[in-house]
Structure formats: C-alpha cells, structure tokens
Tab-separated table of C-alpha atoms in Angstrom:
chain	number	residue	atom	x	y	z
A	1	MET	CA	213.946	17.992	169.569
A	2	GLU	CA	214.375	16.828	173.165
A	3	PHE	CA	214.795	19.469	175.867
A	4	GLU	CA	218.301	18.220	176.736
A	5	ASP	CA	219.395	18.554	173.095
A	6	ALA	CA	217.987	22.058	172.879
A	7	MET	CA	219.798	23.132	176.058
A	8	ALA	CA	223.085	21.708	174.769
A	9	GLU	CA	222.792	23.629	171.504
A	10	ALA	CA	220.874	26.872	171.805
A	11	LEU	CA	217.901	28.307	173.602
A	12	LYS	CA	215.059	30.014	171.775
A	13	LEU	CA	213.966	33.177	173.543
A	14	THR	CA	211.247	35.503	172.310
A	15	CYS	CA	211.953	39.186	172.790
A	16	THR	CA	209.035	40.611	174.760
A	17	THR	CA	209.650	44.050	173.263
A	18	CYS	CA	209.798	43.382	169.509
A	19	GLY	CA	208.619	39.751	169.268
A	20	GLN	CA	211.743	38.477	167.507
A	21	THR	CA	212.801	34.897	168.274
A	22	ASN	CA	216.467	34.774	169.270
A	23	ARG	CA	218.812	31.800	169.546
A	24	VAL	CA	221.126	32.009	172.524
A	25	PRO	CA	223.835	29.448	173.365
A	26	ALA	CA	222.758	27.776	176.600
A	27	ASP	CA	226.148	28.387	178.211
A	28	ARG	CA	225.773	32.154	177.600
A	29	ILE	CA	222.383	32.629	179.261
A	30	ALA	CA	223.991	33.888	182.493
A	31	LEU	CA	225.836	36.618	180.558
A	32	GLY	CA	222.632	38.562	179.920
A	33	PRO	CA	221.888	38.038	176.220
A	34	LYS	CA	220.185	40.800	174.278
A	35	CYS	CA	217.788	40.714	171.358
A	36	GLY	CA	219.574	40.753	168.028
A	37	THR	CA	216.901	43.052	166.595
A	38	CYS	CA	216.115	45.680	169.249
A	39	GLY	CA	218.889	45.136	171.822
A	40	ASP	CA	216.603	44.653	174.829
A	41	PRO	CA	217.582	42.069	177.470
A	42	LEU	CA	216.211	38.552	176.947
A	43	ALA	CA	216.884	36.971	180.349
A	44	SER	CA	217.227	39.848	182.793
A	45	GLY	CA	215.242	38.275	185.609
A	46	LYS	CA	212.623	41.010	185.318
A	47	VAL	CA	208.925	40.357	184.762
A	48	ALA	CA	207.811	41.240	181.227
A	49	GLU	CA	204.393	42.745	180.502
A	50	LEU	CA	202.855	40.912	177.541
A	51	ASP	CA	200.200	41.581	174.947
A	52	PRO	CA	198.288	38.629	173.452
A	53	ALA	CA	200.614	38.226	170.435
A	54	ALA	CA	203.774	38.264	172.568
A	55	HIS	CA	202.120	35.924	175.088
A	56	ASP	CA	201.181	33.357	172.458
A	57	LYS	CA	204.559	33.429	170.738
A	58	MET	CA	206.542	33.267	173.977
A	59	VAL	CA	204.652	30.330	175.499
A	60	ARG	CA	204.701	28.440	172.193
A	61	THR	CA	208.320	29.128	171.157
A	62	ASP	CA	210.591	29.645	174.167
A	63	THR	CA	212.903	26.809	175.153
A	64	LEU	CA	213.205	28.024	178.748
A	65	PRO	CA	210.126	27.422	180.895
A	66	VAL	CA	207.791	30.430	181.008
A	67	VAL	CA	205.580	31.304	183.970
A	68	VAL	CA	202.812	33.818	183.295
A	69	ASP	CA	200.874	35.755	185.923
A	70	TYR	CA	197.304	36.452	184.781
A	71	TRP	CA	196.190	39.518	186.738
A	72	ALA	CA	194.124	42.741	186.694
A	73	PRO	CA	194.780	46.183	188.215
A	74	TRP	CA	191.556	46.128	190.288
A	75	CYS	CA	192.556	42.813	191.948
A	76	GLY	CA	194.012	43.431	195.415
A	77	PRO	CA	195.616	39.972	195.762
A	78	CYS	CA	197.162	40.422	192.293
A	79	ARG	CA	198.767	43.704	193.348
A	80	MET	CA	199.933	42.187	196.647
A	81	MET	CA	201.575	39.264	194.851
A	82	ALA	CA	203.378	41.377	192.223
A	83	PRO	CA	206.531	42.020	194.336
A	84	GLN	CA	206.674	38.336	195.296
A	85	PHE	CA	206.394	37.325	191.648
A	86	ALA	CA	209.217	39.750	190.768
A	87	GLN	CA	211.362	38.303	193.581
A	88	ALA	CA	210.796	34.752	192.273
A	89	ALA	CA	211.699	35.943	188.759
A	90	MET	CA	215.072	37.220	189.971
A	91	ALA	CA	215.706	34.035	191.956
A	92	LEU	CA	215.126	31.888	188.849
A	93	LYS	CA	216.902	34.214	186.399
A	94	GLY	CA	218.353	32.204	183.520
A	95	ARG	CA	216.344	29.087	184.426
A	96	ALA	CA	212.826	30.349	183.653
A	97	ARG	CA	211.260	33.479	182.215
A	98	PHE	CA	208.520	35.389	184.021
A	99	ALA	CA	205.802	37.465	182.415
A	100	LYS	CA	202.381	38.854	183.160
A	101	ILE	CA	199.318	39.722	181.150
A	102	ASN	CA	196.535	42.074	182.186
A	103	THR	CA	193.287	40.110	181.880
A	104	GLU	CA	191.204	43.283	181.975
A	105	ASP	CA	192.986	44.698	178.919
A	106	HIS	CA	193.105	41.305	177.180
A	107	PRO	CA	189.950	39.360	178.170
A	108	ARG	CA	190.094	37.046	175.158
A	109	VAL	CA	193.270	35.445	176.508
A	110	SER	CA	191.423	34.638	179.749
A	111	GLN	CA	188.445	33.260	177.854
A	112	ARG	CA	190.597	31.116	175.580
A	113	LEU	CA	192.539	29.668	178.524
A	114	GLY	CA	189.467	29.111	180.693
A	115	ILE	CA	190.685	31.410	183.466
A	116	ARG	CA	187.942	31.797	186.074
A	117	GLY	CA	189.834	33.581	188.841
A	118	ILE	CA	192.926	35.701	189.327
A	119	PRO	CA	195.699	35.853	190.235
A	120	LEU	CA	196.577	32.700	188.353
A	121	LEU	CA	200.037	31.452	187.422
A	122	ILE	CA	200.442	29.127	184.462
A	123	LEU	CA	203.754	27.389	183.787
A	124	TYR	CA	204.575	26.542	180.181
A	125	ALA	CA	207.395	24.294	178.984
A	126	GLY	CA	208.045	22.849	175.565
A	127	GLY	CA	205.229	24.879	174.029
A	128	ARG	CA	202.507	23.508	176.275
A	129	GLU	CA	200.869	24.225	179.612
A	130	VAL	CA	202.473	22.219	182.411
A	131	ALA	CA	200.762	23.434	185.598
A	132	ARG	CA	198.503	26.068	187.164
A	133	LEU	CA	198.648	27.717	190.582
A	134	ALA	CA	195.721	29.857	191.744
A	135	GLY	CA	195.785	32.593	194.361
A	136	ALA	CA	198.332	35.063	195.681
A	137	ARG	CA	201.504	33.283	196.812
A	138	PRO	CA	204.789	34.271	198.459
A	139	ALA	CA	207.977	34.136	196.405
A	140	ALA	CA	209.126	30.832	197.925
A	141	GLU	CA	205.893	29.088	196.865
A	142	ILE	CA	206.125	30.567	193.368
A	143	GLU	CA	209.718	29.344	193.048
A	144	ALA	CA	208.762	25.868	194.283
A	145	PHE	CA	205.850	25.742	191.814
A	146	VAL	CA	208.139	26.641	188.916
A	147	ARG	CA	210.932	24.271	189.953
A	148	GLN	CA	208.477	21.405	190.413
A	149	GLY	CA	207.106	21.866	186.897
A	150	MET	CA	210.429	22.418	185.147
A	151	PRO	CA	211.990	19.671	183.038
A	152	ALA	CA	214.660	17.824	185.029
A	153	SER	CA	217.556	19.232	182.983
A	154	ALA	CA	216.508	22.903	183.237
C-alpha cells in the first residue's frame, strides 16, 4: 500500500507500552488517540523508551515515520541531547514518533544494526531505515533531519 493511501485511510501505530498495533484514522491523529488495549497515548509527542521487541515491531509496522535515539546512560553527549530530542518530538507530534533504546541494556540491537558510536538517530519509514544522524544535535537539527527523511505526504 502506498504511503498516501495509508494516510488517507488509517495509520498503524504500535503501542509502546503493550505492543498492540492500533489503527487510527489519519484525520484523528491530532486528537491524541489511545491504545485500544491498554489505553496509553499513541501519539503524545513524548519520547518512548523501547525494549528490543517493541523497537522491532514499531520500526517495522508503524505508518508514521519513527526516529529512534540509540543511547547509553554513561554517554555524556547522549544525556546532553535528551532534552533536545524531547523538544523535537513535541515539535513533530502527530507527524513522526520518537523513541529511544538503551544500547547498554540491549547490546544485541546495536550489534544487529551495526551501531559503532552513540548517540545515533535512525529514521525509519515504511518499515525500513531511511537515514542516520550521528552525534549530539540541537532540536532544530533533529527536526530538520526527520523532515528531510519523511515521505512528502507526511
């Protein structure tokens, strides 16, 4: 299904709390949809903390673009960028979903994706990796990175 068709019909959003895939009418995304199973917000503009299963399902299934911050608690630049990443998430609320995964707790994700340094942002759209951005960045650069990699109709 083409991205434009999917947006016209319904968006698929994976709940980062329970893992359930939800269908949300595209014109209702701004109203703050909630998961049909657990009731948690699906597009709140907040950064979701992922485990490997939620990560894999979200980047493979979600119709909205997903940007993931690969980070670790011992990484100073990662900690410095966290508020900027959260600011970018709010600015792009309803247009992209933002998440992060702790590479120290989940090293196999890093190995599988060939991550050699953190912080690293990876943008996914249509179930595939679209772009990578290495290093700590201010919110405006994160937003520009996401917008540049988003499908034209998003």
